[in-house]
Amino acid sequence: MCLERRRSRARRPPPGRPAAQITVLQVVQAIDGPEPAFRCTEIRRNGPLAVPDDQCSGQCAIARAMAAAEKAWRDALAGVSIDDLGRGIDEDSSGTAMRAVREWLADAR
C-alpha cells in the first residue's frame, strides 16, 4: 500500500483529548471494535470427536485460557497511554523521533 500526503482544504478537526488521556486499548477498540480476538467455534461439539451438548457445560480449557490471555492483553493496553508511547519512542530514538513527527505534521498543514 502506498500513502501520499495531500493538503486538505477542509477545516482542521476539533481538538481531541490529550494524549495522556487516550489509552492504547481505546485506539485498538476504535479500530478493531470491542469484540475479543478469540472466537470460540465450539470444537467440543463440532469437531471430529464431538461430544453431546449435555457434556459441554461452561467454557472449555481452551476458551478459559484464551479469555485469560485476552484480559491480560487488554489490561496491559489499558495501562499505556498514547503519551506513554510517545515518550517511549522518543527515548528509543535518543529524542529525535517525536521531533521528526512534529515537523512532518507541521509541514503537512
GROMACS .gro file of C-alpha atoms in nm:
model
  109
    1MET     CA    1   0.000   0.000   0.000
    2CYS     CA    2   0.128   0.346  -0.084
    3LEU     CA    3   0.038   0.652   0.116
    4GLU     CA    4   0.080   1.002  -0.009
    5ARG     CA    5   0.040   1.331   0.164
    6ARG     CA    6  -0.219   1.573   0.033
    7ARG     CA    7  -0.306   1.917   0.155
    8SER     CA    8  -0.665   1.935   0.266
    9ARG     CA    9  -0.886   2.237   0.213
   10ALA     CA   10  -1.114   2.118   0.489
   11ARG     CA   11  -1.100   2.276   0.830
   12ARG     CA   12  -0.897   2.110   1.096
   13PRO     CA   13  -1.093   1.873   1.318
   14PRO     CA   14  -1.183   1.995   1.665
   15PRO     CA   15  -0.915   1.930   1.924
   16GLY     CA   16  -0.941   1.594   2.091
   17ARG     CA   17  -0.840   1.468   2.430
   18PRO     CA   18  -0.482   1.499   2.549
   19ALA     CA   19  -0.264   1.201   2.457
   20ALA     CA   20  -0.222   1.119   2.826
   21GLN     CA   21  -0.597   1.050   2.846
   22ILE     CA   22  -0.612   0.810   2.549
   23THR     CA   23  -0.509   0.450   2.608
   24VAL     CA   24  -0.368   0.210   2.354
   25LEU     CA   25  -0.667  -0.013   2.428
   26GLN     CA   26  -0.904   0.268   2.327
   27VAL     CA   27  -0.720   0.304   1.997
   28VAL     CA   28  -0.732  -0.071   1.934
   29GLN     CA   29  -1.104  -0.079   2.012
   30ALA     CA   30  -1.169   0.223   1.790
   31ILE     CA   31  -1.003   0.041   1.500
   32ASP     CA   32  -1.094  -0.324   1.562
   33GLY     CA   33  -1.407  -0.288   1.774
   34PRO     CA   34  -1.465  -0.418   2.125
   35GLU     CA   35  -1.503  -0.785   2.036
   36PRO     CA   36  -1.248  -1.028   2.177
   37ALA     CA   37  -0.974  -1.152   1.944
   38PHE     CA   38  -1.058  -1.519   2.013
   39ARG     CA   39  -1.389  -1.651   1.888
   40CYS     CA   40  -1.483  -1.993   2.017
   41THR     CA   41  -1.612  -2.229   1.750
   42GLU     CA   42  -1.718  -2.498   1.999
   43ILE     CA   43  -1.483  -2.763   1.868
   44ARG     CA   44  -1.606  -2.988   2.151
   45ARG     CA   45  -1.945  -3.002   1.981
   46ASN     CA   46  -1.836  -2.962   1.619
   47GLY     CA   47  -1.501  -3.138   1.594
   48PRO     CA   48  -1.428  -3.490   1.475
   49LEU     CA   49  -1.467  -3.621   1.832
   50ALA     CA   50  -1.780  -3.417   1.911
   51VAL     CA   51  -1.949  -3.484   2.242
   52PRO     CA   52  -2.316  -3.437   2.327
   53ASP     CA   53  -2.436  -3.092   2.433
   54ASP     CA   54  -2.505  -3.207   2.789
   55GLN     CA   55  -2.131  -3.271   2.834
   56CYS     CA   56  -2.042  -2.915   2.728
   57SER     CA   57  -2.143  -2.701   3.022
   58GLY     CA   58  -1.931  -2.391   3.074
   59GLN     CA   59  -1.620  -2.289   2.888
   60CYS     CA   60  -1.362  -2.544   2.783
   61ALA     CA   61  -0.997  -2.520   2.885
   62ILE     CA   62  -0.902  -2.355   2.555
   63ALA     CA   63  -1.170  -2.087   2.587
   64ARG     CA   64  -1.071  -2.023   2.951
   65ALA     CA   65  -0.704  -1.986   2.857
   66MET     CA   66  -0.785  -1.753   2.569
   67ALA     CA   67  -1.017  -1.542   2.788
   68ALA     CA   68  -0.743  -1.506   3.050
   69ALA     CA   69  -0.492  -1.406   2.780
   70GLU     CA   70  -0.739  -1.156   2.633
   71LYS     CA   71  -0.795  -1.000   2.976
   72ALA     CA   72  -0.420  -0.971   3.040
   73TRP     CA   73  -0.365  -0.815   2.694
   74ARG     CA   74  -0.648  -0.564   2.737
   75ASP     CA   75  -0.539  -0.477   3.092
   76ALA     CA   76  -0.183  -0.415   2.968
   77LEU     CA   77  -0.301  -0.194   2.679
   78ALA     CA   78  -0.537  -0.004   2.909
   79GLY     CA   79  -0.238   0.085   3.126
   80VAL     CA   80  -0.044   0.253   2.843
   81SER     CA   81  -0.139   0.597   2.711
   82ILE     CA   82  -0.053   0.746   2.375
   83ASP     CA   83   0.161   0.993   2.570
   84ASP     CA   84   0.350   0.697   2.723
   85LEU     CA   85   0.411   0.559   2.373
   86GLY     CA   86   0.537   0.895   2.250
   87ARG     CA   87   0.780   0.925   2.539
   88GLY     CA   88   0.899   0.567   2.485
   89ILE     CA   89   0.950   0.622   2.114
   90ASP     CA   90   1.143   0.940   2.188
   91GLU     CA   91   1.362   0.759   2.441
   92ASP     CA   92   1.427   0.478   2.193
   93SER     CA   93   1.540   0.728   1.928
   94SER     CA   94   1.756   0.946   2.153
   95GLY     CA   95   1.498   1.223   2.133
   96THR     CA   96   1.476   1.255   1.754
   97ALA     CA   97   1.164   1.059   1.655
   98MET     CA   98   0.893   1.277   1.806
   99ARG     CA   99   1.063   1.596   1.684
  100ALA     CA  100   1.063   1.449   1.333
  101VAL     CA  101   0.694   1.358   1.366
  102ARG     CA  102   0.606   1.712   1.482
  103GLU     CA  103   0.798   1.860   1.189
  104TRP     CA  104   0.627   1.623   0.945
  105LEU     CA  105   0.284   1.711   1.084
  106ALA     CA  106   0.359   2.085   1.072
  107ASP     CA  107   0.473   2.051   0.709
  108ALA     CA  108   0.155   1.857   0.621
  109ARG     CA  109  -0.065   2.153   0.712
   0.00000   0.00000   0.00000
